Coordinates of C-alpha atoms in Angstrom, one line a residue:
Chain L
M193 CA 11.8 -13.6 13.4
S194 CA 13.5 -16.0 11.1
F195 CA 14.3 -13.5 8.4
T196 CA 16.6 -10.5 8.4
T197 CA 15.5 -7.8 6.0
D198 CA 18.8 -6.9 4.2
S199 CA 17.1 -4.3 2.0
T200 CA 13.6 -2.9 1.2
I201 CA 13.4 -1.7 -2.4
Y202 CA 10.5 0.4 -3.6
T203 CA 9.7 -0.7 -7.1
F204 CA 6.5 -0.3 -9.1
E205 CA 3.7 0.1 -6.6
G206 CA 4.9 -2.3 -4.0
K207 CA 8.1 -3.3 -2.2
L208 CA 10.8 -5.9 -2.9
L209 CA 12.3 -7.3 0.3
K210 CA 15.8 -8.9 0.2
L211 CA 15.7 -11.3 3.0
S212 CA 18.1 -13.8 4.5
H213 CA 17.9 -16.5 7.2
E214 CA 19.6 -19.5 8.6
S215 CA 18.0 -22.6 7.0
T216 CA 17.6 -25.7 9.1
E217 CA 17.2 -27.7 5.9
T218 CA 20.4 -26.6 4.1
K219 CA 22.3 -25.6 7.3
T220 CA 23.5 -22.5 5.5
K221 CA 22.4 -18.9 5.3
M222 CA 19.9 -18.6 2.5
E223 CA 18.8 -15.5 0.7
V224 CA 15.3 -15.0 -0.7
N225 CA 13.5 -12.1 -2.3
V226 CA 9.9 -11.4 -1.7
Y227 CA 7.8 -8.9 -3.7
L228 CA 4.9 -7.5 -1.7
P229 CA 2.4 -5.9 -4.1
K230 CA 0.6 -2.6 -3.6
Q231 CA -2.3 -4.4 -2.0
Y232 CA -0.1 -5.6 0.8
D233 CA 0.0 -2.6 3.2
S234 CA -3.8 -2.4 3.5
A235 CA -4.4 -6.1 3.4
S236 CA -5.9 -8.2 6.2
S237 CA -4.4 -11.3 7.7
K238 CA -3.7 -14.2 5.2
S239 CA -5.3 -12.3 2.3
I240 CA -2.5 -12.0 -0.2
P241 CA -1.9 -15.1 -2.3
V242 CA 1.6 -16.2 -3.3
L243 CA 3.3 -17.1 -6.5
L244 CA 6.5 -19.1 -6.0
Y245 CA 9.0 -18.4 -8.8
L246 CA 11.9 -20.9 -9.1
S247 CA 15.0 -19.7 -11.0
G248 CA 17.2 -21.5 -13.4
L249 CA 20.8 -22.6 -13.3
T250 CA 23.4 -20.1 -11.9
C251 CA 20.7 -17.6 -10.8
T252 CA 20.3 -16.0 -7.4
P253 CA 17.0 -14.4 -6.2
N254 CA 18.1 -11.2 -7.9
N255 CA 18.1 -12.1 -11.6
A256 CA 14.4 -12.6 -11.9
S257 CA 13.7 -9.8 -9.5
E258 CA 15.4 -7.4 -11.9
K259 CA 14.6 -8.9 -15.3
A260 CA 11.5 -11.1 -15.3
F261 CA 9.2 -8.2 -14.6
W262 CA 6.7 -9.8 -12.2
Q263 CA 6.2 -6.6 -10.2
P264 CA 3.6 -4.9 -12.4
Q265 CA 1.7 -8.2 -12.8
A266 CA 1.7 -8.8 -9.0
D267 CA 0.3 -5.3 -8.5
K268 CA -2.3 -5.8 -11.2
Y269 CA -3.7 -8.9 -9.6
G270 CA -2.6 -8.6 -6.0
F271 CA -0.3 -11.6 -5.4
A272 CA 3.1 -11.7 -3.8
V273 CA 6.1 -13.3 -5.5
V274 CA 8.7 -15.3 -3.7
F275 CA 12.1 -15.7 -5.4
P276 CA 14.2 -18.4 -3.6
D277 CA 17.8 -19.0 -4.3
T278 CA 18.8 -22.0 -6.5
S279 CA 21.0 -23.9 -4.0
P280 CA 22.8 -23.6 -0.7
R281 CA 25.8 -21.3 -0.9
G282 CA 29.1 -21.8 0.9
A283 CA 28.3 -25.2 2.3
G284 CA 32.0 -26.0 2.0
I285 CA 31.6 -29.2 0.0
E286 CA 34.6 -30.0 -2.2
G287 CA 34.0 -29.2 -5.8
E288 CA 30.6 -27.6 -5.3
D289 CA 31.7 -24.4 -7.0
D290 CA 33.6 -26.0 -9.9
S291 CA 30.8 -26.3 -12.4
W292 CA 28.2 -23.8 -13.6
D293 CA 25.5 -26.5 -13.9
F294 CA 26.0 -28.6 -10.8
G295 CA 26.5 -27.6 -7.1
S296 CA 26.3 -24.0 -6.2
G297 CA 23.6 -22.3 -8.3
A298 CA 22.2 -25.7 -9.4
G299 CA 20.5 -27.4 -6.5
F300 CA 18.0 -28.9 -8.8
Y301 CA 15.2 -28.7 -6.2
V302 CA 15.9 -32.2 -4.9
D303 CA 16.7 -33.6 -1.4
A304 CA 20.1 -35.1 -2.1
T305 CA 20.8 -38.6 -0.9
T306 CA 24.4 -39.0 -1.9
E307 CA 26.8 -38.9 1.0
K308 CA 28.6 -35.8 -0.2
F309 CA 25.5 -33.6 -0.7
K310 CA 22.7 -35.0 1.5
T311 CA 23.4 -32.8 4.5
N312 CA 23.1 -29.5 2.7
Y313 CA 21.5 -29.9 -0.7
R314 CA 17.9 -30.2 0.5
M315 CA 16.3 -27.7 -1.8
Y316 CA 13.1 -29.7 -2.3
S317 CA 12.3 -29.6 1.4
Y318 CA 13.5 -26.1 1.6
V319 CA 11.4 -24.5 -1.1
H320 CA 8.2 -26.5 -0.6
G321 CA 8.5 -26.7 3.2
E322 CA 10.7 -24.7 5.5
L323 CA 10.8 -21.5 3.4
Q324 CA 7.0 -21.3 3.1
T325 CA 6.4 -22.1 6.7
K326 CA 8.8 -19.5 8.0
L327 CA 7.6 -16.8 5.6
A328 CA 4.0 -17.5 6.6
E329 CA 5.0 -17.0 10.3
Q330 CA 6.8 -13.7 9.7
F331 CA 4.5 -12.2 7.0
D332 CA 1.1 -13.0 8.3
K333 CA -0.8 -11.2 5.5
L334 CA 0.6 -13.7 3.0
D335 CA -1.7 -16.7 2.4
F336 CA 0.5 -19.7 1.8
D337 CA -2.6 -21.9 1.5
T338 CA -3.4 -20.0 -1.7
I339 CA -0.2 -20.5 -3.7
S340 CA 0.8 -21.3 -7.2
I341 CA 4.2 -22.2 -8.7
T342 CA 6.2 -21.3 -11.7
G343 CA 9.8 -21.2 -12.8
H344 CA 12.4 -21.1 -15.6
S345 CA 14.5 -23.9 -17.0
M346 CA 15.8 -25.8 -14.0
G347 CA 13.2 -23.8 -12.1
G348 CA 10.5 -24.7 -14.6
Y349 CA 11.3 -28.4 -13.9
G350 CA 11.3 -27.5 -10.2
A351 CA 7.8 -26.0 -10.5
L352 CA 6.4 -28.9 -12.5
S353 CA 8.0 -31.4 -10.2
G354 CA 6.9 -29.7 -7.0
F355 CA 3.4 -29.3 -8.3
L356 CA 3.1 -33.0 -9.3
Q357 CA 4.6 -34.3 -6.1
N358 CA 2.2 -32.3 -3.9
P359 CA -1.3 -32.7 -5.3
S360 CA -3.7 -30.0 -4.0
K361 CA -0.8 -27.9 -2.5
Y362 CA -0.4 -25.6 -5.5
K363 CA -3.5 -24.1 -7.2
S364 CA -1.7 -23.9 -10.5
V365 CA 1.6 -24.4 -12.3
S366 CA 3.3 -22.9 -15.3
A367 CA 6.9 -23.0 -16.6
F368 CA 9.2 -21.1 -19.0
A369 CA 11.5 -23.4 -21.0
P370 CA 11.3 -26.2 -18.4
I371 CA 13.6 -29.1 -18.2
S372 CA 10.6 -31.4 -18.7
N373 CA 12.2 -34.8 -18.6
P374 CA 15.5 -34.5 -16.7
S375 CA 16.2 -38.2 -16.6
K376 CA 16.6 -38.1 -20.4
C377 CA 18.9 -35.1 -20.8
Q378 CA 22.5 -34.2 -19.9
W379 CA 21.6 -31.6 -17.3
G380 CA 19.3 -34.0 -15.5
E381 CA 21.6 -36.9 -15.7
K382 CA 24.5 -34.8 -14.2
N383 CA 22.4 -33.4 -11.4
F384 CA 20.2 -36.4 -10.6
G385 CA 23.3 -38.6 -10.7
G386 CA 25.3 -36.3 -8.5
Y387 CA 22.6 -35.7 -5.9
L388 CA 20.5 -38.9 -6.0
G389 CA 23.0 -41.5 -7.2
D390 CA 22.7 -44.1 -10.0
D391 CA 19.4 -45.7 -9.1
K392 CA 17.0 -44.2 -11.7
S393 CA 13.9 -45.2 -9.7
Q394 CA 15.0 -42.4 -7.3
W395 CA 15.2 -39.9 -10.3
A396 CA 11.6 -40.8 -11.3
K397 CA 10.4 -39.3 -8.0
Y398 CA 11.4 -35.9 -9.3
D399 CA 11.0 -36.2 -13.1
P400 CA 7.8 -34.5 -14.3
T401 CA 7.4 -36.8 -17.2
D402 CA 7.4 -39.8 -14.8
L403 CA 5.4 -38.1 -12.1
I404 CA 2.5 -37.0 -14.4
K405 CA 1.8 -40.6 -15.3
A406 CA 1.0 -41.6 -11.7
Y407 CA -0.5 -38.2 -10.6
E408 CA -3.9 -38.2 -8.9
G409 CA -5.4 -34.9 -7.9
P410 CA -6.7 -31.6 -9.3
S411 CA -5.6 -31.0 -12.9
P412 CA -5.5 -27.4 -13.8
E413 CA -4.2 -26.4 -17.2
I414 CA -0.3 -26.5 -17.3
L415 CA 0.9 -23.4 -19.1
I416 CA 4.4 -23.7 -20.8
H417 CA 6.3 -21.4 -23.1
V418 CA 9.3 -22.6 -25.0
G419 CA 11.4 -20.5 -27.4
K420 CA 12.0 -22.2 -30.8
A421 CA 15.4 -20.4 -31.1
D422 CA 16.4 -21.6 -27.6
P423 CA 19.6 -23.6 -28.2
F424 CA 19.0 -25.6 -25.0
Y425 CA 15.7 -26.7 -26.7
Y426 CA 16.4 -27.3 -30.4
R427 CA 20.2 -28.0 -30.3
D428 CA 20.9 -29.6 -27.0
H429 CA 17.6 -31.3 -26.3
Q430 CA 17.7 -30.4 -22.6
L431 CA 14.1 -29.4 -22.4
L432 CA 12.1 -32.2 -24.0
P433 CA 8.6 -30.7 -23.4
E434 CA 7.2 -33.1 -26.0
N435 CA 7.9 -36.0 -23.7
L436 CA 5.8 -34.4 -21.0
V437 CA 2.9 -33.9 -23.4
E438 CA 3.2 -37.5 -24.6
A439 CA 3.3 -38.8 -21.0
S440 CA 0.1 -36.8 -20.1
K441 CA -2.0 -38.9 -22.5
G442 CA -4.4 -41.0 -20.6
T443 CA -3.9 -39.0 -17.4
P444 CA -6.1 -36.2 -15.9
F445 CA -3.8 -33.8 -17.7
E446 CA -4.5 -35.1 -21.2
G447 CA -5.1 -32.1 -23.4
K448 CA -4.2 -29.7 -20.6
V449 CA -0.5 -29.4 -21.0
S450 CA -0.4 -26.3 -23.2
V451 CA 3.1 -25.9 -24.7
N452 CA 3.4 -22.7 -26.7
Y453 CA 6.4 -22.9 -29.0
E454 CA 7.4 -19.3 -29.7
E455 CA 9.1 -18.5 -33.0
G456 CA 12.5 -16.7 -32.6
F457 CA 12.6 -16.6 -28.8
D458 CA 15.7 -17.8 -26.9
H459 CA 16.3 -19.0 -23.3
S460 CA 17.0 -15.6 -21.7
Y461 CA 15.1 -13.1 -19.5
Y462 CA 14.2 -11.3 -22.7
F463 CA 12.1 -14.4 -23.4
I464 CA 10.8 -14.8 -19.8
S465 CA 9.7 -11.2 -19.5
S466 CA 7.9 -11.3 -22.8
F467 CA 5.4 -13.9 -21.4
T468 CA 5.2 -13.0 -17.7
A469 CA 1.9 -11.3 -18.3
Q470 CA 0.4 -14.4 -19.8
H471 CA 1.6 -16.5 -16.9
A472 CA 0.4 -14.0 -14.3
A473 CA -3.1 -14.1 -15.9
H474 CA -3.0 -17.9 -15.8
H475 CA -2.2 -18.1 -12.1
A476 CA -4.5 -15.2 -11.1
K477 CA -7.4 -17.2 -12.4
Y478 CA -6.6 -20.2 -10.2
L479 CA -5.7 -18.0 -7.2
G480 CA -9.1 -16.5 -7.3
L481 CA -7.9 -13.1 -8.4
S482 CA -9.1 -10.9 -11.1
N483 CA -8.4 -7.5 -12.5
Chain F
M248 CA 26.1 -0.8 -44.0
S249 CA 27.7 0.9 -41.0
F250 CA 26.4 -1.5 -38.4
T251 CA 27.0 -5.2 -37.9
T252 CA 24.1 -7.0 -36.2
D253 CA 25.8 -9.0 -33.5
S254 CA 22.5 -10.5 -32.3
T255 CA 18.8 -10.3 -33.0
I256 CA 16.8 -11.0 -29.8
Y257 CA 13.1 -11.6 -29.9
T258 CA 11.5 -9.9 -26.9
F259 CA 8.0 -8.8 -26.2
E260 CA 6.4 -8.2 -29.6
G261 CA 9.4 -6.7 -31.3
K262 CA 13.1 -7.3 -31.7
L263 CA 16.2 -6.0 -29.9
L264 CA 19.2 -5.7 -32.2
K265 CA 22.7 -5.6 -30.7
L266 CA 24.7 -3.6 -33.2
S267 CA 28.3 -2.5 -33.4
H268 CA 30.1 -0.2 -35.8
E269 CA 33.4 1.7 -36.2
S270 CA 32.7 5.2 -35.1
T271 CA 34.4 8.1 -36.9
E272 CA 33.8 10.3 -33.8
T273 CA 35.3 8.1 -31.2
K274 CA 37.7 6.2 -33.5
T275 CA 36.7 3.0 -31.6
K276 CA 34.3 0.2 -32.2
M277 CA 31.0 1.3 -30.5
E278 CA 28.1 -1.0 -29.5
V279 CA 24.5 0.2 -29.5
N280 CA 21.2 -1.6 -28.9
V281 CA 18.1 -0.8 -30.9
Y282 CA 14.6 -2.0 -30.0
L283 CA 12.3 -2.2 -33.0
P284 CA 8.7 -2.3 -31.8
K285 CA 6.1 -4.7 -33.2
Q286 CA 4.9 -2.0 -35.7
Y287 CA 8.3 -2.0 -37.4
D288 CA 8.0 -4.9 -39.7
S289 CA 4.9 -3.6 -41.5
A290 CA 5.9 0.1 -41.3
S291 CA 6.6 2.3 -44.2
S292 CA 9.6 4.4 -44.8
K293 CA 10.5 6.9 -42.0
S294 CA 7.3 6.1 -40.1
I295 CA 8.6 4.9 -36.7
P296 CA 9.6 7.7 -34.3
V297 CA 12.6 7.2 -32.0
L298 CA 13.3 7.5 -28.3
L299 CA 17.0 8.0 -27.5
Y300 CA 17.8 6.6 -24.0
L301 CA 21.1 7.7 -22.5
S302 CA 22.4 5.4 -19.8
G303 CA 24.2 6.3 -16.5
L304 CA 27.7 5.8 -15.2
T305 CA 29.3 2.3 -15.7
C306 CA 26.4 1.1 -18.0
T307 CA 26.6 -0.5 -21.4
P308 CA 23.7 -0.6 -23.8
N309 CA 22.6 -3.9 -22.2
N310 CA 21.7 -2.7 -18.7
A311 CA 18.7 -0.7 -19.7
S312 CA 17.8 -3.1 -22.4
E313 CA 17.4 -5.8 -19.8
K314 CA 16.1 -3.9 -16.8
A315 CA 14.4 -0.6 -17.7
F316 CA 11.5 -2.3 -19.5
W317 CA 11.0 0.0 -22.4
Q318 CA 10.0 -2.8 -24.7
P319 CA 6.3 -3.1 -23.8
Q320 CA 6.0 0.7 -23.8
A321 CA 7.6 0.9 -27.3
D322 CA 5.1 -1.7 -28.5
K323 CA 2.2 0.1 -27.0
Y324 CA 2.9 3.4 -28.7
G325 CA 5.0 2.3 -31.7
F326 CA 8.4 4.0 -31.2
A327 CA 11.8 2.5 -31.4
V328 CA 14.3 2.9 -28.6
V329 CA 18.0 3.5 -29.2
F330 CA 20.4 2.6 -26.3
P331 CA 23.9 4.0 -27.0
D332 CA 27.0 3.0 -24.9
T333 CA 28.2 5.5 -22.3
S334 CA 31.8 6.1 -23.6
P335 CA 34.4 4.8 -26.1
R336 CA 35.9 1.5 -25.0
G337 CA 39.4 0.4 -25.5
A338 CA 40.7 3.8 -26.8
G339 CA 44.0 2.9 -25.0
I340 CA 44.2 6.2 -23.1
E341 CA 46.3 5.8 -19.9
G342 CA 44.1 5.6 -16.8
E343 CA 40.8 5.6 -18.7
D344 CA 39.8 2.3 -16.9
D345 CA 41.0 3.3 -13.4
S346 CA 37.8 4.9 -12.1
W347 CA 34.2 3.8 -12.2
D348 CA 33.0 7.4 -12.6
F349 CA 35.4 8.8 -15.1
G350 CA 36.8 7.5 -18.4
S351 CA 35.4 4.2 -19.7
G352 CA 31.7 3.9 -18.9
A353 CA 31.6 7.6 -18.1
G354 CA 31.9 9.7 -21.3
F355 CA 29.6 12.3 -19.8
Y356 CA 28.1 13.1 -23.3
V357 CA 30.6 15.8 -24.0
D358 CA 33.2 16.4 -26.8
A359 CA 36.4 16.4 -24.8
T360 CA 38.8 19.3 -25.3
T361 CA 41.7 18.2 -23.0
E362 CA 44.7 16.8 -24.9
K363 CA 44.4 13.4 -23.4
F364 CA 40.8 12.8 -24.3
K365 CA 39.9 15.0 -27.2
T366 CA 40.6 12.5 -29.9
N367 CA 38.3 9.8 -28.7
Y368 CA 35.9 11.1 -26.0
R369 CA 33.4 12.8 -28.4
M370 CA 30.2 11.4 -27.0
Y371 CA 28.3 14.6 -27.6
S372 CA 28.9 14.5 -31.4
Y373 CA 28.5 10.8 -31.4
V374 CA 25.0 10.4 -29.8
H375 CA 23.4 13.5 -31.2
G376 CA 25.1 13.3 -34.6
E377 CA 27.0 10.4 -36.1
L378 CA 25.0 7.6 -34.4
Q379 CA 21.6 9.0 -35.5
T380 CA 22.8 9.8 -39.1
K381 CA 24.2 6.3 -39.6
L382 CA 21.2 4.5 -38.0
A383 CA 18.8 6.5 -40.2
E384 CA 20.8 5.4 -43.3
Q385 CA 20.7 1.7 -42.4
F386 CA 17.2 1.5 -40.9
D387 CA 15.1 3.6 -43.2
K388 CA 11.8 2.9 -41.5
L389 CA 13.1 4.9 -38.5
D390 CA 12.2 8.6 -38.5
F391 CA 15.1 10.4 -36.8
D392 CA 13.3 13.7 -37.5
T393 CA 10.7 12.6 -35.0
I394 CA 12.8 11.9 -32.0
S395 CA 12.7 12.4 -28.2
I396 CA 15.3 11.9 -25.6
T397 CA 15.6 10.6 -22.1
G398 CA 18.1 9.0 -19.8
H399 CA 19.2 8.1 -16.3
S400 CA 21.6 9.8 -13.9
M401 CA 24.6 10.8 -16.1
G402 CA 22.3 10.0 -19.0
G403 CA 19.5 12.1 -17.5
Y404 CA 22.0 15.0 -17.6
G405 CA 22.9 14.0 -21.1
A406 CA 19.3 14.1 -22.2
L407 CA 18.6 17.5 -20.7
S408 CA 21.9 18.9 -22.0
G409 CA 21.4 17.5 -25.5
F410 CA 17.8 18.8 -25.6
L411 CA 18.7 22.3 -24.5
Q412 CA 21.7 22.5 -26.8
N413 CA 19.7 21.6 -29.8
P414 CA 16.4 23.6 -29.9
S415 CA 13.7 21.9 -32.1
K416 CA 15.8 18.8 -32.6
Y417 CA 14.1 16.7 -29.9
K418 CA 10.3 16.8 -29.6
S419 CA 10.5 16.2 -25.9
V420 CA 12.8 15.4 -23.0
S421 CA 12.6 13.5 -19.7
A422 CA 15.0 12.2 -17.2
F423 CA 15.3 9.7 -14.3
A424 CA 17.4 11.0 -11.4
P425 CA 19.4 13.4 -13.7
I426 CA 22.6 15.1 -12.7
S427 CA 20.9 18.4 -13.2
N428 CA 23.7 20.9 -12.4
P429 CA 26.9 19.0 -12.9
S430 CA 29.1 22.1 -12.5
K431 CA 28.1 22.1 -8.8
C432 CA 28.6 18.5 -7.9
Q433 CA 31.5 16.1 -7.5
W434 CA 30.6 13.9 -10.5
G435 CA 30.3 16.9 -12.7
E436 CA 33.5 18.6 -11.5
K437 CA 35.5 15.4 -12.0
N438 CA 34.2 14.8 -15.5
F439 CA 34.0 18.3 -16.8
G440 CA 37.4 19.0 -15.4
G441 CA 38.9 15.9 -16.9
Y442 CA 37.3 16.3 -20.3
L443 CA 36.9 20.1 -20.7
G444 CA 39.6 21.5 -18.4
D445 CA 39.4 24.1 -15.8
D446 CA 37.7 26.9 -17.7
K447 CA 34.2 26.8 -16.3
S448 CA 32.7 28.8 -19.1
Q449 CA 33.2 25.6 -21.2
W450 CA 31.3 23.6 -18.6
A451 CA 28.3 25.9 -18.9
K452 CA 27.9 24.8 -22.5
Y453 CA 26.8 21.4 -21.2
D454 CA 25.3 22.2 -17.8
P455 CA 21.4 22.0 -18.0
T456 CA 21.1 24.6 -15.2
D457 CA 23.2 27.0 -17.2
L458 CA 21.7 26.1 -20.6
I459 CA 18.1 26.5 -19.6
K460 CA 18.6 30.2 -18.7
A461 CA 19.6 31.1 -22.3
Y462 CA 17.4 28.7 -24.1
E463 CA 15.3 29.9 -27.0
G464 CA 13.0 27.4 -28.7
P465 CA 10.0 25.1 -28.2
S466 CA 9.4 24.4 -24.5
P467 CA 7.6 21.2 -23.9
E468 CA 7.0 20.0 -20.3
I469 CA 10.2 18.5 -18.9
L470 CA 9.3 15.3 -17.0
I471 CA 11.7 14.2 -14.2
H472 CA 11.5 11.6 -11.5
V473 CA 13.8 11.5 -8.5
G474 CA 13.8 9.0 -5.7
K475 CA 13.8 10.5 -2.2
A476 CA 15.7 7.5 -0.9
D477 CA 18.4 7.9 -3.6
P478 CA 21.7 8.4 -1.7
F479 CA 23.1 10.3 -4.7
Y480 CA 20.3 12.7 -4.3
Y481 CA 19.8 13.2 -0.6
R482 CA 23.2 12.3 0.8
D483 CA 25.7 13.2 -1.9
H484 CA 23.9 16.1 -3.6
Q485 CA 25.0 14.9 -7.0
L486 CA 21.6 15.5 -8.7
L487 CA 20.5 19.0 -7.6
P488 CA 17.2 19.1 -9.6
E489 CA 16.1 22.0 -7.4
N490 CA 18.8 24.1 -9.1
L491 CA 17.3 23.4 -12.6
V492 CA 13.8 24.3 -11.4
E493 CA 15.1 27.5 -9.9
A494 CA 17.0 28.4 -13.1
S495 CA 13.9 27.8 -15.2
K496 CA 12.2 30.8 -13.6
G497 CA 11.7 33.6 -16.1
T498 CA 12.5 31.3 -19.0
P499 CA 10.0 29.6 -21.4
F500 CA 10.2 26.5 -19.1
E501 CA 9.0 28.3 -16.0
G502 CA 6.4 26.0 -14.4
K503 CA 7.2 23.3 -17.0
V504 CA 10.0 21.5 -15.2
S505 CA 8.0 18.8 -13.4
V506 CA 10.2 17.1 -10.8
N507 CA 8.4 14.2 -9.1
Y508 CA 10.1 13.3 -5.9
E509 CA 9.2 9.7 -5.1
E510 CA 9.1 8.6 -1.5
G511 CA 11.3 5.5 -0.8
F512 CA 12.7 5.0 -4.3
D513 CA 16.5 4.7 -4.9
H514 CA 18.8 5.2 -7.9
S515 CA 18.5 1.7 -9.4
Y516 CA 16.7 0.1 -12.3
Y517 CA 14.1 -0.9 -9.8
F518 CA 13.4 2.9 -9.7
I519 CA 13.7 3.5 -13.5
S520 CA 11.5 0.6 -14.5
S521 CA 8.8 1.8 -12.1
F522 CA 8.3 5.0 -14.0
T523 CA 9.1 4.0 -17.6
A524 CA 5.4 3.9 -18.4
Q525 CA 4.9 7.5 -17.4
H526 CA 7.9 8.6 -19.4
A527 CA 6.7 6.7 -22.4
A528 CA 3.3 8.3 -22.3
H529 CA 5.0 11.7 -22.0
H530 CA 7.1 11.2 -25.1
A531 CA 4.4 9.5 -27.1
K532 CA 2.3 12.6 -26.8
Y533 CA 5.0 14.8 -28.2
L534 CA 6.0 12.2 -30.9
G535 CA 2.4 12.3 -32.2
L536 CA 1.6 8.7 -31.0
S537 CA -1.3 7.5 -29.1
N538 CA -2.6 4.2 -27.8

């Protein structure tokens, strides 16, 4: 058993498990929350599809578990939700806790190559590989071959990036206020620079706006919501969803990147929770679930 | 205009307002959140009923706004939700910040009579009087004559107590894990003692289990949920809902205090949010709303 169950929380009609385990990728103890929907108890082996939700900067698995309100949606359609952490914690790297938008809480879903971070900051291999493999071993009713991916902000970038790097792995992808072209914004420059170094060809391996141009594989609709009153969008230009749409032209995704710009909404969980139901319906369709 | 709008947050199909004002009752600046449902913008004068949600120990107006998930329910039926704070803040009373379950964050919805607290700790008159009067003046589409009340833990007690002390004021009442007989539990003894002194006849004026025995007025069903895995219920005996049910015998509420004991659920917002929909349906019925 890889995971220790630190708590089992009854919520809505299912159960939220707070799990922890020793990760071989990050070489740290990692926490992860898993919501098992009401269908889980009576389910047969490998029959519950999975939605992987990647959180944004500073978040732990708990923020979205408490505030994003996936639980009733998961019960409605019958999928589990996996909420990984956003970085290793306590790796002991000098300076990793100094900044809210780099290091702890900001793993940026890459496998770091810089000397300082390459041993522990392997969140790409962790969330798309080790975590899923180990959860599938321990929770054999979960079907990790029928999985979709979503996320918020840094996690929205992580979802888009992970989907585009792994054709056919994820049935569908969506994102809330994603950092869509990290190579071209301050958050991305800081994190890609810190974890991957100065060679921008290495950044392109993770940047959705670069990846989409070369993508070959299934091309489900990509559902994105962005708040028009989100200061990280309109003021700081950290999100740049327009660049992703532009890059999709001439690719299998042309006309399939649906960015919904929502009047008045900000970057918070008040925004995310407002559109969770729409994203759940989107993924349910591709996961073969209906209500 | 009594209230300053500190922020307007678009969430679900309505808007959450974070307001603050100088209270004449508490003689401090008080914060309050108000969710205006999607029906508000096009509503006519005094046409939107109100649900008053009283929070538990340590909470500010934000906890329930983020985690209890009233917003979609308010949109479904067309009521507003008012989230008051749980005590004065910054009154400058010696020791008021020393304890998590007394003083700041724990006003216990009474008008204090002890010398130390009587000037500021007037949460009974504040939530049932001043706050509603001033909100009604500033938000004239809200109908404070068509109002129901609910709350969690200390706020569940506050809702029951406020309902029973004001026959015909509230159309209906419900509670999540309420402190149902505060005179008989440690939380109640600490707070009633601190705010009201040692004369237990003064405590009975606020204790739902005492109040229900002498109540005369309309007697709608009282809806209560309690988690059977809530340590404040089964271990610490702070909630005592059985005492309220027992006291209701021979009163207009006999057979109408519906306590639902929920297997596995705890005391957290994971519990509250799981049953918000049932409580919303309960209140909507008495508020004359339907979906």
